[in-house]
Short mmCIF file of C-alpha atoms in Angstrom, two decimals:
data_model
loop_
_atom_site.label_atom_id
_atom_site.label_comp_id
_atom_site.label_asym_id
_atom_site.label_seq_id
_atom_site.Cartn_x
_atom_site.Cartn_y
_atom_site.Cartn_z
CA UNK A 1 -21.11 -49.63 -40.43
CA UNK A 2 -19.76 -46.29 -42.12
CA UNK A 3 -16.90 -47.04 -44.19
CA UNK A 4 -13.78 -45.65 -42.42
CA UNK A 5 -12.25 -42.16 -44.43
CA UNK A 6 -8.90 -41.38 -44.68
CA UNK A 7 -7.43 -38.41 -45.12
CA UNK A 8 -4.72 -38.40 -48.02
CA UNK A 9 -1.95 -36.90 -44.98
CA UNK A 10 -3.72 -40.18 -43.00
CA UNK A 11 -3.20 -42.86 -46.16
CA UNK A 12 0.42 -41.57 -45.99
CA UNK A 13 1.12 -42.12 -42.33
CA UNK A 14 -0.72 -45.27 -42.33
CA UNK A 15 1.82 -46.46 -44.98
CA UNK A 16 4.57 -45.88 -42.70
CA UNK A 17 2.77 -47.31 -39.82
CA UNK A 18 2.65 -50.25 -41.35
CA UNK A 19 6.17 -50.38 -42.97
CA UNK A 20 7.13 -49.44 -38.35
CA UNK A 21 4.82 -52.34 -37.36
CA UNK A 22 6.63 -54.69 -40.23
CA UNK A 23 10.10 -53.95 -38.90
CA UNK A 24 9.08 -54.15 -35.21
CA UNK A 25 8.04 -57.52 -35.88
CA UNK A 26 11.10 -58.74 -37.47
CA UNK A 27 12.54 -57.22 -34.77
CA UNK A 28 10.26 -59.59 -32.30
CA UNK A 29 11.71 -62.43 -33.93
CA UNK A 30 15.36 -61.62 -33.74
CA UNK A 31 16.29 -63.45 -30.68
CA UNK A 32 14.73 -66.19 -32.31
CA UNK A 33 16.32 -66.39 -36.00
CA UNK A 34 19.56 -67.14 -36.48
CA UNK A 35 21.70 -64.75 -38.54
CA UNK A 36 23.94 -67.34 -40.25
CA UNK A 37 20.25 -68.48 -41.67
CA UNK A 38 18.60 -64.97 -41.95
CA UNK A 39 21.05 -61.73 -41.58
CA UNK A 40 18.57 -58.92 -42.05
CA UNK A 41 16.41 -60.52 -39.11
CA UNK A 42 19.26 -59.63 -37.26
CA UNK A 43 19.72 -56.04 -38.29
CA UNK A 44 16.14 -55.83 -37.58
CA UNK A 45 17.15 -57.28 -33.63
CA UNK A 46 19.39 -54.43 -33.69
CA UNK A 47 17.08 -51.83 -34.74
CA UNK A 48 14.18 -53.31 -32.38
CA UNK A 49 14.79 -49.97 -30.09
CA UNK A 50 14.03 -48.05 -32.65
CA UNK A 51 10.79 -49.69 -34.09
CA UNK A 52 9.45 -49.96 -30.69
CA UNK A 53 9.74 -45.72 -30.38
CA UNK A 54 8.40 -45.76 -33.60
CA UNK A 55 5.25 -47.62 -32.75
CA UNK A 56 4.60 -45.88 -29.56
CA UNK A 57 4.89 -42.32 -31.37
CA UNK A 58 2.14 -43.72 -33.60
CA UNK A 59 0.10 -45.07 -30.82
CA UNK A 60 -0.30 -41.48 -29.59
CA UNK A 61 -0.56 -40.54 -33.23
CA UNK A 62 -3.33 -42.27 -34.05
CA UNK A 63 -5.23 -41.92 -30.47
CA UNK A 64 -4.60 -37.42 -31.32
CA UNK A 65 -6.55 -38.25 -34.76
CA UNK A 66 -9.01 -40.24 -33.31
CA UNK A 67 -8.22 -43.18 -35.31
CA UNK A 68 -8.49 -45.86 -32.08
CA UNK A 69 -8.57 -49.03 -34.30
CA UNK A 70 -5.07 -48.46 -35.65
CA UNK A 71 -3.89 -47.10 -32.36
CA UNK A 72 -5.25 -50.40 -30.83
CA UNK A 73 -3.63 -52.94 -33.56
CA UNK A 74 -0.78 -51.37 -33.00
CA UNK A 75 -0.38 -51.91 -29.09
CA UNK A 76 -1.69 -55.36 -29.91
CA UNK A 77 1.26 -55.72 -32.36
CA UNK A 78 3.88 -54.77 -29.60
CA UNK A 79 2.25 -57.17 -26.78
CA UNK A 80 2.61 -60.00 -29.04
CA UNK A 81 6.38 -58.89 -28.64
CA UNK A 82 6.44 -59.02 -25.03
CA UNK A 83 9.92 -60.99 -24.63
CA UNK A 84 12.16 -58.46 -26.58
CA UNK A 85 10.42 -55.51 -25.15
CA UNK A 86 10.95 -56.74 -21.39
CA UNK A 87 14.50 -57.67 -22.19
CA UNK A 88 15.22 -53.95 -23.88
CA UNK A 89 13.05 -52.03 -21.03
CA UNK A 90 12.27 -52.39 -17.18
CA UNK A 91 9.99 -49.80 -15.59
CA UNK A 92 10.89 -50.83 -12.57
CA UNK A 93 14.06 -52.72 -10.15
CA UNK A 94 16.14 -52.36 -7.47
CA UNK A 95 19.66 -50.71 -7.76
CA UNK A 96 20.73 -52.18 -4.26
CA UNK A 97 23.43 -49.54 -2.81
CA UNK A 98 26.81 -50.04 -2.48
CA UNK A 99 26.67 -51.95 0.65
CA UNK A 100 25.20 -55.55 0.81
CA UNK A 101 22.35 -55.87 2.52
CA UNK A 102 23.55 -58.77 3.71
CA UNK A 103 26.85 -60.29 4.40
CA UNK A 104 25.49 -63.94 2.66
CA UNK A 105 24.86 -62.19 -0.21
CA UNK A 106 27.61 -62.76 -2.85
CA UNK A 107 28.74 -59.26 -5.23
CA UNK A 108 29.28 -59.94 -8.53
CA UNK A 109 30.64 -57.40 -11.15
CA UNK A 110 31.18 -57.36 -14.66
CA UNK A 111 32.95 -54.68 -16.59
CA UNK A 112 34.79 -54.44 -19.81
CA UNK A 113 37.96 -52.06 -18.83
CA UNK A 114 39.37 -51.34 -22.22
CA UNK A 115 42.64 -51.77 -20.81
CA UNK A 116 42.05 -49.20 -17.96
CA UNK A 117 42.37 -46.16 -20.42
CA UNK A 118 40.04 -44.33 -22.03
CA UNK A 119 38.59 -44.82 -26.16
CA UNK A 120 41.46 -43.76 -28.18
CA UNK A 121 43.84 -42.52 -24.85
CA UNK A 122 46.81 -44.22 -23.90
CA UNK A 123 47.42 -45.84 -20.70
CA UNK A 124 47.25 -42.85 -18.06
CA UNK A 125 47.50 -42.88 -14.12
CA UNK A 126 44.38 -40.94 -13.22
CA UNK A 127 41.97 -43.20 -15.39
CA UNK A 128 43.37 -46.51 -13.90
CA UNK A 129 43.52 -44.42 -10.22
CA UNK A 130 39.35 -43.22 -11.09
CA UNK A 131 38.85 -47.16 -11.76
CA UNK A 132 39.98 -49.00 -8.73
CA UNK A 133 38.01 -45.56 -7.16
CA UNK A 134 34.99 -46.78 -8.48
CA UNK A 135 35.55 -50.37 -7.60
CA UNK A 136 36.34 -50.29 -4.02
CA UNK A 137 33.19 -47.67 -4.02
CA UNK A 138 31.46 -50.74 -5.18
CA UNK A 139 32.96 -53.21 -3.02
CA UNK A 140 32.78 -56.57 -5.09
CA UNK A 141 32.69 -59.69 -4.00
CA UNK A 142 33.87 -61.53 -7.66
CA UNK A 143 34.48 -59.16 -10.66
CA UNK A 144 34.65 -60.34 -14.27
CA UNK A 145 37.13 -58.39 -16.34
CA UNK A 146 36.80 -57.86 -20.20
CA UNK A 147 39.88 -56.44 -21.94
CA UNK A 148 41.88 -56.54 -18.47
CA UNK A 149 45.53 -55.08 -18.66
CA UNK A 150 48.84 -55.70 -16.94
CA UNK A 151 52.55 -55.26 -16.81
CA UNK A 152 54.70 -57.28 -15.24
CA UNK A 153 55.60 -54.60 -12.90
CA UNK A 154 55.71 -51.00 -11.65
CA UNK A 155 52.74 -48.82 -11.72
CA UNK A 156 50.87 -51.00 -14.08
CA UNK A 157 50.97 -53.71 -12.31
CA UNK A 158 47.12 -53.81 -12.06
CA UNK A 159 46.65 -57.89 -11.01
CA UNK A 160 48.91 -56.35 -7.95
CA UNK A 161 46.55 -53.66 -7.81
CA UNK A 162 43.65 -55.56 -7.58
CA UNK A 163 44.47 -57.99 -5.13
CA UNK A 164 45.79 -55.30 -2.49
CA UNK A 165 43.33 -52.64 -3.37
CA UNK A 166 40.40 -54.07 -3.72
CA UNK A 167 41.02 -57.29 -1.50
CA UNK A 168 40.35 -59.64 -4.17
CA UNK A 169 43.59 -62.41 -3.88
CA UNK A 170 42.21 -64.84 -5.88
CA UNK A 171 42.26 -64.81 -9.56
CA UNK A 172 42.45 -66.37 -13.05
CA UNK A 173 43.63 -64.12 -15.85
CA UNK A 174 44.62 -65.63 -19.56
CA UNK A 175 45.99 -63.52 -21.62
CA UNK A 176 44.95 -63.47 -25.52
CA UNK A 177 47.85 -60.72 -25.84
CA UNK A 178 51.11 -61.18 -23.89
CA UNK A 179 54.92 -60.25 -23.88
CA UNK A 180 57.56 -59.99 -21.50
CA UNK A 181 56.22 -56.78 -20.86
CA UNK A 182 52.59 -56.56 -20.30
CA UNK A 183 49.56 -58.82 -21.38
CA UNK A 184 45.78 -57.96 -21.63
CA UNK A 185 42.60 -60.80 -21.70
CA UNK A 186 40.08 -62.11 -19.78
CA UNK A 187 40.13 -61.99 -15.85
CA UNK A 188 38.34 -63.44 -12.88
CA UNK A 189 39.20 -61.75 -9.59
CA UNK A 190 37.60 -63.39 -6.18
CA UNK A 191 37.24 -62.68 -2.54
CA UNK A 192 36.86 -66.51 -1.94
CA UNK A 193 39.06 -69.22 -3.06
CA UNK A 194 39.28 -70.74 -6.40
CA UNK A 195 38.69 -74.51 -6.65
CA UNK A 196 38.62 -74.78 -10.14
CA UNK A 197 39.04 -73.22 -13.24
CA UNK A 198 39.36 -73.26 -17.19
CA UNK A 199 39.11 -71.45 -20.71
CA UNK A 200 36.58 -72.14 -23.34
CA UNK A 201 38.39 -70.72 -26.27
CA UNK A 202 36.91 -69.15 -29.80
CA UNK A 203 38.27 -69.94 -32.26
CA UNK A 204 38.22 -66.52 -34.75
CA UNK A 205 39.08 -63.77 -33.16
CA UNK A 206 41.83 -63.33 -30.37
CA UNK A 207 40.41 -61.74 -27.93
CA UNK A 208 37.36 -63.72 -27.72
CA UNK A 209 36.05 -66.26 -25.36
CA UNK A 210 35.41 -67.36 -22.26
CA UNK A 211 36.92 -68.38 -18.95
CA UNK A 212 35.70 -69.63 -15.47
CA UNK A 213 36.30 -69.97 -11.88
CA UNK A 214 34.51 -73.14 -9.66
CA UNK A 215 34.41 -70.94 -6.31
CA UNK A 216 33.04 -72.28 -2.60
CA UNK A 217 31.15 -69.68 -0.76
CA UNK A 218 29.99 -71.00 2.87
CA UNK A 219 30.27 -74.56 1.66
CA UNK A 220 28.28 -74.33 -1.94
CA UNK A 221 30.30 -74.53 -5.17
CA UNK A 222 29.37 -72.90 -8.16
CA UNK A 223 30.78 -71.75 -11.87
CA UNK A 224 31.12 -67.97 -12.82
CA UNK A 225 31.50 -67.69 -16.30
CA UNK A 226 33.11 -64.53 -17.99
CA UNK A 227 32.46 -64.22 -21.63
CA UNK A 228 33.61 -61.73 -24.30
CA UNK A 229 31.83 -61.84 -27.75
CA UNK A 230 32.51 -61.08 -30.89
CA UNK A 231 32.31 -57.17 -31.29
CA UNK A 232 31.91 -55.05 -34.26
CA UNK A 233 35.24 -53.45 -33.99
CA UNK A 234 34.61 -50.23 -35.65
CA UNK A 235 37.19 -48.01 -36.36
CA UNK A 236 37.49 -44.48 -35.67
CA UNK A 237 36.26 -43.62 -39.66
CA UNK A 238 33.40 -45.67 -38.77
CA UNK A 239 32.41 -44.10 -35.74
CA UNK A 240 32.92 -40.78 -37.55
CA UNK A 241 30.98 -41.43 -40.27
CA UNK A 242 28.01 -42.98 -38.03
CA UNK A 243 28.17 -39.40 -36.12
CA UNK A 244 28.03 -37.57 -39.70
CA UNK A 245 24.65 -39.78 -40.52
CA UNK A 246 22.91 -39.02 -37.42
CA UNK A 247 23.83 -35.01 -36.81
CA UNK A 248 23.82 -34.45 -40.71
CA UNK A 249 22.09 -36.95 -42.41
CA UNK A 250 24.74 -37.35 -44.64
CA UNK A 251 25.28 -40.74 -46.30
CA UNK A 252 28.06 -42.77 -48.39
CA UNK A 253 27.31 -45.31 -50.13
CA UNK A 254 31.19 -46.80 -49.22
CA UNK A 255 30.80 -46.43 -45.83
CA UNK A 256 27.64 -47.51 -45.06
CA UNK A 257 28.19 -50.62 -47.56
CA UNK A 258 31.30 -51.49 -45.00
CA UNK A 259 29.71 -50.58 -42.06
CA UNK A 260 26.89 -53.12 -43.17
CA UNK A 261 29.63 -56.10 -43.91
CA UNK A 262 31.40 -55.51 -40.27
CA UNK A 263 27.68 -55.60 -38.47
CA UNK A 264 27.31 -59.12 -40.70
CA UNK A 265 30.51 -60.37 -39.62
CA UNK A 266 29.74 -59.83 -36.22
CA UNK A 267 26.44 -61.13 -36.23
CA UNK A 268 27.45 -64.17 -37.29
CA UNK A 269 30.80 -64.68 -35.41
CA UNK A 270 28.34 -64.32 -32.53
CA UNK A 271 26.63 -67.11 -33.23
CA UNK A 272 29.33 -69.55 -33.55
CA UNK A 273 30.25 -68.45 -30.18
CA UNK A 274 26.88 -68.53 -28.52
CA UNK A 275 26.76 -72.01 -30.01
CA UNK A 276 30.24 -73.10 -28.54
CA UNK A 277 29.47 -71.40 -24.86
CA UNK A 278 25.63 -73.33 -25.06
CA UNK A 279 27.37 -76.65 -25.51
CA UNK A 280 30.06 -75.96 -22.58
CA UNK A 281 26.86 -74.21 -20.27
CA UNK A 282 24.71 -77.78 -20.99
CA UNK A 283 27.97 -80.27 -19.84
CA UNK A 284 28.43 -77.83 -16.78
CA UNK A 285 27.19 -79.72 -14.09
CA UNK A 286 27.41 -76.70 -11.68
CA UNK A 287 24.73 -73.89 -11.33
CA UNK A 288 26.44 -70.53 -12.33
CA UNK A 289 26.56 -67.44 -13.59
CA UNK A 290 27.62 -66.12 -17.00
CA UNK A 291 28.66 -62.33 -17.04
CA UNK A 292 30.66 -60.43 -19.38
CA UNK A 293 30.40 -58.15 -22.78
CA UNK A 294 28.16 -59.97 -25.01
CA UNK A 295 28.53 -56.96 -27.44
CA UNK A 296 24.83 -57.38 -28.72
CA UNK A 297 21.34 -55.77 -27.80
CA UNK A 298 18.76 -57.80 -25.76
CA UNK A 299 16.40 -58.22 -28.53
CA UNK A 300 19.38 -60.33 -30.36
CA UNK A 301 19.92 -64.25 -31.01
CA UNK A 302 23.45 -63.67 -29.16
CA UNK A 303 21.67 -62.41 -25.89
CA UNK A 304 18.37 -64.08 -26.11
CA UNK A 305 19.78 -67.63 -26.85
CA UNK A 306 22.43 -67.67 -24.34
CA UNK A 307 20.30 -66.27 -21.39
CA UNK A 308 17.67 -68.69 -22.40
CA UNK A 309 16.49 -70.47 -19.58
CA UNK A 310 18.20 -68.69 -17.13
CA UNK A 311 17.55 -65.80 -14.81
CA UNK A 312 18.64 -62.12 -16.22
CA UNK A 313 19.73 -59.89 -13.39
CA UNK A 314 18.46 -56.95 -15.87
CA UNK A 315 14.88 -58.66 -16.49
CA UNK A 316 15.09 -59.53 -12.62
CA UNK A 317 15.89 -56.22 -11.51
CA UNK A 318 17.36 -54.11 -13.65
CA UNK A 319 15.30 -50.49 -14.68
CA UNK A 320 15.22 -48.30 -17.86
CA UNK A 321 17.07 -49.36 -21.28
CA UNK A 322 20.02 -50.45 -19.06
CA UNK A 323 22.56 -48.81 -21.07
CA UNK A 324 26.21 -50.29 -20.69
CA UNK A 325 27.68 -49.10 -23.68
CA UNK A 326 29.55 -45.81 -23.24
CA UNK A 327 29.65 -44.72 -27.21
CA UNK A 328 28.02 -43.69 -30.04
CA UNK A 329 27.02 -47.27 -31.24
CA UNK A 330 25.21 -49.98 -30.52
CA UNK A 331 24.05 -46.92 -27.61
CA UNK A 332 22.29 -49.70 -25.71
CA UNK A 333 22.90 -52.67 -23.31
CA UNK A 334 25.00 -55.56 -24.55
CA UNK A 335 26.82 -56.51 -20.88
CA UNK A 336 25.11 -58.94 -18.98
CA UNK A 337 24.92 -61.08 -15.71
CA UNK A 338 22.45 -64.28 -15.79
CA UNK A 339 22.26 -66.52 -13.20
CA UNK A 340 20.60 -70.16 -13.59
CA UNK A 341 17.34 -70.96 -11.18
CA UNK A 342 19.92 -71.55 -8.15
CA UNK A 343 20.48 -67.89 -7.25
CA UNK A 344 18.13 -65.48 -6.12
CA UNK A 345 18.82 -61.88 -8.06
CA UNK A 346 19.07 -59.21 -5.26
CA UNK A 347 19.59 -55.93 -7.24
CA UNK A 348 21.10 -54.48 -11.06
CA UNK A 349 23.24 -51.41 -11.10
CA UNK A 350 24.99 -50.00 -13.66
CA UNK A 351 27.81 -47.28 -12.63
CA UNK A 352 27.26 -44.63 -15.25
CA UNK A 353 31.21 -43.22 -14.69
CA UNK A 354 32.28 -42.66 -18.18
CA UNK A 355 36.08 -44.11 -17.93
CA UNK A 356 35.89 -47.07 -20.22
CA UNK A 357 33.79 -47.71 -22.99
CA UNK A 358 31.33 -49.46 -21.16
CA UNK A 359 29.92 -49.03 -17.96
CA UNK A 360 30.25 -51.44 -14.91
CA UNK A 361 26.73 -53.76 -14.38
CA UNK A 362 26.78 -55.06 -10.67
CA UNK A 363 24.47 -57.40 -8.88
CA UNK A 364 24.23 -58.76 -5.46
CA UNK A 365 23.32 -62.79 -5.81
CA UNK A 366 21.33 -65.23 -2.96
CA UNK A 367 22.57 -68.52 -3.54
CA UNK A 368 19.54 -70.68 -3.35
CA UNK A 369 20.62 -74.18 -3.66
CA UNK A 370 22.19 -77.21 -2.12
CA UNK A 371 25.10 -78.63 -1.95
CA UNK A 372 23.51 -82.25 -3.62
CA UNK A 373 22.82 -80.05 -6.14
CA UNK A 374 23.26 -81.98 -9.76
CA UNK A 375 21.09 -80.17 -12.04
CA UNK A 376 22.56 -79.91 -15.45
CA UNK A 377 21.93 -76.69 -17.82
#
């Protein structure tokens, strides 16, 4: 067999082939690693995206120069990570419509509200008024709230609003701010009634955590979970900077060494909560669903660790990168709705209305079990 030439351009390309293949495989093993025992693993998770493009481009890089073996490695490379890539990208699903197809189907909607005002906006009428628009568009059945907002009364008295506008009376809302004025937290809104409920606090950041509602529909009980993780919480410096980096290449050592820390932080603030919510999912003798802002990438420990063994509505049905994330970074998915083996996932729609920072993810649900029901998760 001829020994294989290289070009000196193709020695150099090959060199950062292989330094794209290394970091996609990191990546691959993200979801699997946890960051309190291996943080770059996880900025590797974060960057998966990005390796994945990378690979592809040299797929059809190698396949223009005719060099098939290293085109073929390569896709070999990225079916080995089959998990992360089918988390991060769906070519196809079902987006349902905004009526149920049926009326024993049960609506379920996450969506992190940011207080009902726009990133860096006060509290205006029009944003809250485009909001409830959407919703009753969408016609929910249960919605999760992250970062809900209230006042005790007048025109911002938005657990009034939702009740009456979008005929949701029953509700759980605990506060992690609150005054005699206003108060903002987590929130479960329902169309059916509540028979239990409870928190599942964490314990670093207020803010944080995780709530949920035991609700009957046509005689079967189940758990909805609503969960809000650990974010990065940039500032608007860092978000600044970040644009500077990616339209001008420009770098600071500074800012990129803090940026760096707050990513750390988060990473592993995440998995002291993903640890906490696994230990209250596996005592929960209830199937449910877990929905919320998970503020982390499919590809991560966070996500991949607490949908484990559960069905995701995105994997189920969901198409494209799924992007829920209205900003400049992480630009990717990081809300979620996961159901365990009792439901049957109907549909996955995100709303791509741009009045919060993220974008509403909705899903219609078959419940698919019986009433004996006793599994634990």
């Amino acid at each position: 067999m001829p020994k294989l030439q290289l070009s000196i351009f193709d020695k150099f390309m090959l060199l950062l082939a292989v330094l794209a293949v290394m970091g996609l495989a990191l990546g691959m093993v993200a979801g699997q690693t946890d960051p309190q025992n291996d943080i770059w693993i996880a900025f590797a998770g974060l960057a998966y995206p990005f390796f994945l493009l990378a690979n592809l481009i040299f797929v059809i890089f190698w396949a223009f120069r005719r060099r098939f073996i290293f085109a073929l490695v390569t896709l070999a490379i990225m079916a080995l990570g089959w998990k992360p890539l089918n988390a991060t990208y769906q070519f196809f699903g079902d987006e349902g419509s905004t009526v149920k197809e049926s009326e024993h189907y049960v609506r379920l909607m996450t969506y992190n509200v940011h207080q009902f005002k726009k990133y860096g906006e006060n509290n205006d009428v029009s944003t809250r008024d485009q909001i409830f628009k959407l919703l009753e568009g969408q016609n929910p059945d249960v919605i999760c709230f992250q970062e809900f907002f209230t006042r005790r009364k007048g025109e911002f008295d938005l657990i009034d609003s939702v009740k009456k506008r979008l005929k949701l009376k029953y509700y759980y809302f605990v506060p992690s701010v609150d005054n005699n004025y206003e108060a903002a937290g987590l929130a479960i809104f329902s169309r059916y009634p509540i028979d239990n409920k409870g928190e599942v606090p964490f314990s670093q950041m207020p803010g944080n955590g995780s709530i949920y509602a035991d609700i009957k529909v046509e005689g079967q009980l189940f758990r909805i979970y609503n969960v809000h993780f650990q974010s990065i919480s940039f500032q608007k410096e860092d978000y600044d900077y970040i644009d500077k980096v990616t339209t001008k290449m420009n770098t600071e050592y500074k800012s990129s060494r803090r940026i760096a820390s707050m990513l750390k932080a988060a990473f592993e603030r995440r998995s002291e909560q993903v640890k906490i919510m696994k230990s209250e999912m596996q005592k929960c003798k209830l199937p449910f669903v877990i929905a919320g802002d998970f503020n982390d990438t499919p590809a991560s420990y966070s996500v991949t660790q607490i949908t484990k063994s559960l069905k995701n509505a995105f994997i189920e049905k969901g198409s494209g990168f799924g992007k829920t994330y209205n900003g400049a970074f992480p630009n990717f998915q990081i809300d979620y709705i996961a159901t365990t083996k009792d439901f049957d996932v109907i549909n996955h729609h995100v709303s791509k209305e741009k009045l919060s920072d993220h974008f509403p993810v909705r899903s219609d649900l078959r419940l698919n079990f019986s009433l004996e029901s006793d599994d634990e998760y």
